[in-house]
Coordinates of C-alpha atoms and ligand atoms in Angstrom, one line a residue:
M1 CA 166.0 -57.2 83.1
K2 CA 168.7 -57.1 80.5
K3 CA 166.1 -56.9 77.8
T4 CA 164.6 -53.8 79.3
L5 CA 167.9 -52.1 79.6
K6 CA 168.6 -52.9 75.9
I7 CA 165.2 -51.4 74.9
F8 CA 165.9 -48.3 77.1
K9 CA 169.4 -47.9 75.6
W10 CA 167.9 -47.9 72.0
T11 CA 165.1 -45.7 72.8
A12 CA 167.5 -43.3 74.2
I13 CA 169.8 -43.4 71.1
I14 CA 166.8 -43.0 68.8
L15 CA 165.4 -40.2 70.7
G16 CA 168.8 -38.5 71.1
S17 CA 169.4 -38.9 67.2
L18 CA 165.9 -37.4 66.6
L19 CA 166.5 -34.5 68.8
A20 CA 170.0 -33.8 67.2
A21 CA 168.4 -34.1 63.7
T22 CA 165.7 -31.6 64.7
F23 CA 168.2 -29.3 66.1
I24 CA 170.4 -29.4 63.0
F25 CA 167.3 -28.9 60.7
I26 CA 166.2 -25.8 62.7
Q27 CA 169.7 -24.4 62.7
L28 CA 170.0 -24.9 58.9
T29 CA 166.6 -23.8 57.7
W30 CA 165.2 -21.1 60.2
N31 CA 166.9 -18.2 58.4
K32 CA 164.5 -18.5 55.2
K33 CA 164.3 -16.0 52.5
F34 CA 160.8 -15.1 51.7
T35 CA 159.3 -13.4 48.7
A36 CA 156.4 -11.1 48.3
P37 CA 155.2 -8.5 45.7
Y38 CA 156.5 -4.9 45.8
P39 CA 153.6 -2.5 46.4
D40 CA 153.5 0.4 43.9
I41 CA 154.2 3.0 46.5
K42 CA 156.3 6.3 45.9
A43 CA 157.2 8.8 48.6
S44 CA 155.9 12.4 47.9
K45 CA 157.6 15.7 48.8
D46 CA 154.3 17.3 49.1
S47 CA 154.0 19.0 52.5
T48 CA 150.3 17.9 53.1
V49 CA 151.2 14.2 52.5
I50 CA 154.3 14.6 54.9
A51 CA 152.1 16.1 57.5
R52 CA 149.5 13.3 57.2
G53 CA 152.3 10.8 57.6
K54 CA 153.6 12.5 60.7
Y55 CA 150.1 12.6 62.2
L56 CA 149.9 8.8 61.7
A57 CA 153.2 8.2 63.0
F58 CA 152.8 10.1 66.2
G59 CA 149.0 9.5 66.6
P60 CA 146.9 6.6 65.5
A61 CA 149.5 4.3 63.9
H62 CA 152.0 5.0 66.9
C63 CA 155.2 4.0 65.0
A64 CA 156.9 6.5 67.4
T65 CA 156.0 4.4 70.5
C66 CA 158.3 1.7 69.3
H67 CA 160.9 3.1 66.7
V68 CA 162.6 5.4 69.4
P69 CA 165.4 4.6 71.8
M70 CA 164.2 2.8 75.0
D71 CA 165.0 5.8 77.1
K72 CA 162.9 8.2 75.1
I73 CA 159.8 6.0 74.7
M74 CA 158.0 7.6 77.7
A75 CA 159.1 11.0 76.8
V76 CA 157.6 10.4 73.3
E77 CA 154.4 9.0 74.9
N78 CA 154.2 12.4 76.8
G79 CA 154.7 14.4 73.5
L80 CA 158.2 14.7 72.6
E81 CA 158.6 14.6 68.8
I82 CA 162.0 13.2 67.8
P83 CA 163.2 11.4 64.6
L84 CA 162.4 7.7 64.7
S85 CA 165.9 6.3 65.2
G86 CA 164.8 3.0 66.6
G87 CA 165.8 1.1 69.7
W88 CA 162.7 -0.3 71.4
E89 CA 163.4 -3.7 72.6
L90 CA 161.2 -6.7 73.7
E91 CA 162.6 -10.0 74.9
F92 CA 160.3 -13.2 74.9
P93 CA 162.7 -15.6 76.6
G94 CA 163.4 -18.6 74.2
F95 CA 161.6 -16.9 71.2
G96 CA 163.9 -14.1 70.8
N97 CA 164.9 -10.5 71.4
F98 CA 163.0 -8.2 69.2
R99 CA 164.2 -4.6 68.2
A100 CA 162.6 -1.9 66.3
P101 CA 165.0 -0.5 63.7
N102 CA 166.1 3.1 63.0
L103 CA 163.7 4.6 60.4
T104 CA 165.5 7.8 59.8
P105 CA 167.1 8.3 56.3
D106 CA 170.7 7.6 57.6
T107 CA 172.4 5.5 55.0
E108 CA 174.5 3.3 57.3
T109 CA 172.3 2.7 60.3
G110 CA 168.7 3.7 58.8
I111 CA 166.6 3.4 55.9
G112 CA 168.7 5.4 53.6
K113 CA 169.6 2.5 51.3
L114 CA 166.1 1.0 51.2
T115 CA 163.7 1.9 48.3
D116 CA 160.1 3.0 48.9
A117 CA 158.9 -0.3 47.6
D118 CA 161.3 -2.1 50.1
L119 CA 159.7 -0.1 53.0
A120 CA 156.2 -0.7 51.7
R121 CA 156.8 -4.4 51.4
S122 CA 158.2 -4.7 54.8
I123 CA 155.2 -2.8 56.2
R124 CA 152.5 -4.5 54.1
H125 CA 153.8 -8.0 53.5
S126 CA 156.3 -8.4 56.5
V127 CA 159.2 -9.3 54.2
G128 CA 162.3 -7.2 54.7
S129 CA 164.6 -6.0 51.9
D130 CA 166.8 -8.9 52.4
G131 CA 164.0 -11.5 52.3
R132 CA 163.8 -11.9 56.1
L133 CA 160.7 -12.3 58.1
I134 CA 159.5 -9.2 59.9
F135 CA 158.0 -10.4 63.2
P136 CA 154.3 -9.6 63.3
F137 CA 154.5 -6.7 65.8
M138 CA 152.7 -4.3 63.2
S139 CA 149.3 -4.6 61.8
F140 CA 149.5 -2.3 58.9
Q141 CA 148.9 -4.9 56.2
E142 CA 145.8 -3.4 54.9
M143 CA 146.7 0.3 55.5
S144 CA 145.4 2.2 52.4
D145 CA 148.0 3.1 49.6
E146 CA 147.3 6.8 50.4
D147 CA 148.2 6.4 54.1
L148 CA 151.2 4.0 53.4
T149 CA 152.5 6.8 51.0
A150 CA 152.1 9.3 53.6
V151 CA 153.9 7.4 56.2
I152 CA 156.9 6.7 54.1
S153 CA 157.0 10.3 52.8
F154 CA 157.3 11.3 56.4
L155 CA 160.0 8.8 57.2
R156 CA 162.0 10.2 54.2
S157 CA 161.5 13.8 55.4
Q158 CA 163.2 13.2 58.8
E159 CA 166.7 14.3 59.5
P160 CA 169.0 11.4 59.4
V161 CA 170.2 10.1 62.8
S162 CA 173.1 7.8 63.0
H163 CA 172.1 5.1 65.6
L164 CA 172.9 1.4 65.1
V165 CA 170.2 -0.9 66.3
P166 CA 171.3 -4.5 66.2
R167 CA 169.0 -6.8 64.4
T168 CA 166.4 -8.9 66.0
E169 CA 167.8 -12.2 67.4
Y170 CA 165.8 -15.4 67.5
G171 CA 166.1 -18.0 70.3
L172 CA 165.7 -21.8 69.6
L173 CA 161.9 -21.7 70.0
G174 CA 161.5 -18.7 67.6
K175 CA 163.9 -20.4 65.2
A176 CA 161.8 -23.6 65.4
L177 CA 158.6 -21.7 64.7
V178 CA 160.2 -20.2 61.5
A179 CA 161.9 -23.5 60.4
F180 CA 158.5 -25.5 60.6
G181 CA 156.5 -22.8 58.9
L182 CA 154.4 -21.9 61.8
L183 CA 155.7 -18.4 61.8
K184 CA 155.7 -16.8 58.3
P185 CA 155.2 -13.3 56.9
E186 CA 151.7 -12.0 57.0
G187 CA 150.4 -10.2 54.1
P188 CA 147.0 -8.5 53.5
K189 CA 143.9 -10.7 53.4
N190 CA 142.0 -8.3 51.2
T191 CA 143.4 -5.9 48.6
P192 CA 144.3 -2.7 50.5
Q193 CA 142.2 0.3 49.4
K194 CA 143.6 3.1 47.4
A195 CA 142.3 5.7 49.8
V196 CA 139.8 5.6 52.7
V197 CA 137.1 8.3 53.2
R198 CA 138.1 10.2 56.4
D199 CA 134.8 11.0 58.0
S200 CA 133.2 10.4 61.6
I201 CA 131.5 7.2 60.4
A202 CA 131.6 3.6 61.6
E203 CA 133.2 2.4 58.3
Y204 CA 136.4 4.6 58.9
G205 CA 136.4 3.5 62.5
K206 CA 136.6 0.0 61.5
Y207 CA 139.6 0.7 59.2
L208 CA 141.4 2.5 62.0
T209 CA 140.8 -0.2 64.6
Y210 CA 141.9 -2.9 62.4
H211 CA 144.6 -1.6 60.1
V212 CA 146.1 1.6 61.7
A213 CA 145.7 1.7 65.5
N214 CA 145.6 -2.0 66.2
C215 CA 142.9 -1.7 68.7
R216 CA 141.6 -5.1 67.6
G217 CA 145.0 -6.7 68.0
C218 CA 145.3 -6.0 71.7
H219 CA 141.6 -6.0 72.5
T220 CA 141.1 -9.7 71.1
E221 CA 142.4 -12.5 73.0
M222 CA 145.4 -14.2 71.2
D223 CA 147.1 -17.5 71.7
V224 CA 150.6 -16.3 72.5
N225 CA 152.1 -19.5 71.1
T226 CA 150.4 -19.5 67.8
G227 CA 149.6 -15.8 67.2
Q228 CA 146.0 -16.8 66.3
Y229 CA 143.1 -14.9 67.7
I230 CA 141.1 -17.1 69.9
G231 CA 138.5 -14.7 71.4
A232 CA 135.7 -12.7 69.6
D233 CA 136.9 -9.5 68.1
F234 CA 137.1 -6.6 70.6
S235 CA 135.9 -8.8 73.5
G236 CA 139.2 -8.3 75.5
G237 CA 141.1 -10.7 77.7
T238 CA 144.8 -10.3 76.2
L239 CA 147.2 -10.5 79.2
F240 CA 150.2 -8.3 79.0
E241 CA 153.1 -9.5 81.2
P242 CA 155.2 -7.1 83.1
D243 CA 157.6 -5.2 80.9
A244 CA 160.3 -2.5 81.0
F245 CA 157.8 0.2 81.7
S246 CA 155.2 -1.5 83.8
N247 CA 156.9 -1.6 87.3
G248 CA 156.0 -5.2 87.9
Y249 CA 152.3 -4.6 87.0
S250 CA 150.5 -6.9 84.4
H251 CA 147.6 -5.6 82.3
M252 CA 144.6 -7.1 80.6
S253 CA 142.7 -5.5 77.9
P254 CA 139.0 -4.7 78.6
N255 CA 135.9 -5.7 76.4
L256 CA 135.2 -2.8 74.0
T257 CA 131.9 -4.5 72.6
P258 CA 128.6 -2.7 73.7
D259 CA 127.6 -5.5 76.0
P260 CA 125.4 -3.9 78.7
N261 CA 127.0 -5.9 81.5
T262 CA 130.7 -6.4 80.6
G263 CA 131.5 -3.8 77.9
V264 CA 133.7 -0.9 79.4
I265 CA 132.4 1.7 77.1
T266 CA 128.7 0.7 76.7
K267 CA 127.6 3.4 79.0
W268 CA 130.0 6.0 77.8
S269 CA 128.7 8.9 75.7
E270 CA 130.6 9.9 72.7
D271 CA 132.0 13.2 74.5
Q272 CA 133.1 10.9 77.5
F273 CA 135.0 8.7 75.0
L274 CA 136.7 11.7 73.5
T275 CA 137.6 13.1 76.8
R276 CA 139.0 9.7 77.9
F277 CA 141.4 9.8 75.0
T278 CA 142.5 13.4 75.0
T279 CA 143.3 13.0 78.7
G280 CA 146.0 10.5 77.7
R281 CA 147.7 8.0 80.0
I282 CA 146.2 7.3 83.5
H283 CA 148.0 3.9 84.3
E284 CA 151.7 4.7 84.1
G285 CA 152.7 1.3 82.9
S286 CA 149.7 0.3 80.5
P287 CA 151.0 -1.0 77.3
M288 CA 148.2 0.8 75.5
P289 CA 149.8 3.8 73.7
W290 CA 147.5 6.4 75.3
G291 CA 149.9 9.3 74.6
A292 CA 150.0 8.7 70.9
F293 CA 146.3 8.2 70.9
S294 CA 145.9 11.5 72.7
N295 CA 147.0 13.0 69.6
M296 CA 144.1 11.6 67.5
D297 CA 141.7 14.2 66.1
S298 CA 137.9 14.3 66.9
T299 CA 137.0 12.8 63.5
D300 CA 139.1 9.7 64.1
L301 CA 138.0 9.2 67.7
K302 CA 134.2 9.7 66.8
A303 CA 134.7 7.3 63.9
I304 CA 136.1 4.7 66.4
Y305 CA 133.5 5.3 68.9
R306 CA 130.7 4.8 66.4
Y307 CA 132.3 1.6 65.0
L308 CA 132.6 0.0 68.4
H309 CA 129.0 0.9 69.3
S310 CA 127.9 -0.7 66.1
L311 CA 129.5 -4.1 67.0
Q312 CA 127.5 -7.1 68.1
P313 CA 127.7 -7.2 72.0
V314 CA 129.8 -10.0 73.3
E315 CA 129.2 -11.0 77.0
R316 CA 132.7 -11.4 78.5
K317 CA 133.8 -10.2 81.9
V318 CA 137.4 -9.0 82.2
A319 CA 137.6 -8.6 85.9
Q320 CA 140.7 -6.7 86.3
T321 CA 142.7 -4.6 83.8
V322 CA 145.6 -3.3 85.9
I323 CA 147.2 -6.1 87.9
P324 CA 149.6 -5.4 90.8
P325 CA 152.7 -7.4 91.1
V326 CA 152.3 -10.5 93.4
E327 CA 154.0 -9.8 96.8
K328 CA 156.9 -12.2 97.4
Ligands
HEC401 C1 154.5 -2.4 68.6 C2 155.8 -1.7 68.2 C3 155.8 -1.3 66.8 C4 155.0 -0.3 66.2 C5 153.9 0.4 66.7 C6 155.6 -0.2 64.9 N1 156.7 -0.9 64.7 FE1 157.8 -1.1 63.0 N2 158.8 -2.6 63.7 C7 158.8 -3.0 65.1 C8 159.8 -4.1 65.4 C9 160.0 -4.8 66.7 C10 160.4 -4.3 64.0 C11 161.5 -5.3 63.8 C12 160.8 -6.7 63.5 C13 161.9 -7.7 63.2 O1 163.0 -7.5 63.3 O2 161.4 -8.8 62.8 C14 159.8 -3.4 63.1 C15 160.3 -3.2 61.8 C16 159.8 -2.2 60.9 C17 160.3 -2.0 59.6 C18 161.3 -3.0 58.9 C19 162.6 -2.1 58.6 C20 163.7 -2.9 57.8 O3 164.8 -2.9 58.2 O4 163.2 -3.7 56.8 C21 159.7 -0.8 59.1 C22 159.8 -0.4 57.8 C23 158.8 -0.5 60.2 N3 158.8 -1.3 61.2 C24 158.0 0.7 60.0 C25 157.0 1.1 61.0 C26 156.1 2.1 60.7 C27 156.0 3.0 59.4 C28 155.2 2.2 61.8 C29 154.0 3.0 62.0 C30 153.1 3.1 60.9 C31 155.7 1.0 62.6 N4 156.8 0.4 62.2 C32 155.1 0.8 63.9 C33 157.9 -2.5 66.1 C34 156.8 -1.7 65.8
HEC402 C1 149.2 -2.4 72.8 C2 148.0 -2.9 73.3 C3 146.7 -2.0 73.1 C4 146.4 -1.3 72.0 C5 147.1 -1.1 70.6 C6 145.0 -0.5 72.4 N1 144.6 -0.9 73.7 FE1 143.1 -0.3 74.7 N2 143.8 -1.1 76.4 C7 145.0 -2.0 76.5 C8 145.0 -2.4 77.9 C9 146.1 -3.4 78.4 C10 144.0 -1.6 78.5 C11 143.9 -1.8 80.2 C12 144.8 -0.8 80.9 C13 144.4 0.6 80.7 O1 143.3 0.9 81.0 O2 145.3 1.4 80.3 C14 143.3 -0.9 77.7 C15 142.3 -0.1 78.1 C16 141.3 0.5 77.1 C17 140.0 1.2 77.5 C18 139.5 1.4 78.8 C19 140.0 2.6 79.5 C20 139.5 3.0 80.8 O3 139.7 4.0 81.3 O4 138.7 2.1 81.4 C21 139.6 1.5 76.3 C22 138.3 2.5 76.2 C23 140.5 1.2 75.3 N3 141.5 0.5 75.7 C24 140.2 1.4 73.9 C25 141.3 1.3 72.9 C26 141.0 1.8 71.5 C27 139.8 2.4 70.9 C28 142.2 1.3 70.9 C29 142.7 1.6 69.3 C30 142.5 3.1 69.1 C31 143.1 0.6 71.8 N4 142.3 0.5 73.0 C32 144.2 0.1 71.5 C33 145.8 -2.4 75.5 C34 145.7 -1.8 74.2

């Protein structure tokens, strides 16, 4: 009996010390400084370039659905065009409280003091100007030089708005992921193209769905703990838990591959697809930025439709995409 107690005591002491050591290690090392190359991107004052950037920000790349104050998100989704003064916030309990910063040229609270290369590096390599990790909410690593230039030129052209958005704060789990190297900045896998031909062809659709509009990110099942994709691309199945806009509803992304039994757009004509997008939001709380996407032009939409229809069909039934709250 005495012996068992002794073993128990020592096990507790050793486990306790290990836990304490792990805790101290996490606290000391999570706030790492990362490095990444600075892309050779320079903002332009050319009005055509700025207009392209604005189109991307309020349309396919939907920067404006995150980088505006929380109480303006839905108004922007419904067509209001305001400077991107930041404020969207999402809390993953334990992992952290993530906040989209002010992207107007204000020098104190916005991007006024950041260089074009700083901004391009944050967007392309997920490393902030101070070396911090930029959490992977954005999927623009392989956005073309031309489009990245356009977006940054547009950001610079906005009127400065003084709006202090506190930095993202990590919880213990989030810090642990960074400390142990499980979460690190994501850069491009392939060298980004200088420019992409904008035509209603599948190739351009592929570029948009992967590197601009993030259709792939939401419509491919992801392991929420590791951030790794575990489903076949575009076969759906990502669960979106209720958030500030969903009124208790959860959502699940449908299968976009042209599977005859389980693909949602398999039987849609190109015209039906275009109409669905120009109609905009149908389900009030859907996480999909339908409002921003309703600003997409027909070249972009046709390109996306043609690309999705060129995919290998994957049979995967997503039973319910709009899931009502469970009655208590
Ligand atoms: C899904 C929401 C979302 C979308 C869409 C989005 N962002 Fe972000 N962005 C964020 C969040 C959240 C952060 C902060 C991440 C962090 O703190 O680690 C961020 C950070 C940034 C930063 C880093 C700023 C700094 O202080 O270094 C830049 C630059 C940026 N976003 C630009 C853009 C641009 C340009 C677009 C559109 C092309 C865009 N974002 C689209 C959510 C989003
Ligand atoms: C932030 C996550 C997110 C992004 C980004 C996103 N989707 Fe979705 N999508 C969803 C969810 C969730 C649903 C189910 C709820 C709904 O229908 O709104 C959905 C539904 C759909 C539907 C079915 C609509 C219907 O009427 O049945 C289509 C088609 C679709 N998405 C295509 C796309 C395309 C194409 C893109 C890129 C241009 C895209 N999605 C980007 C999450 C997303």
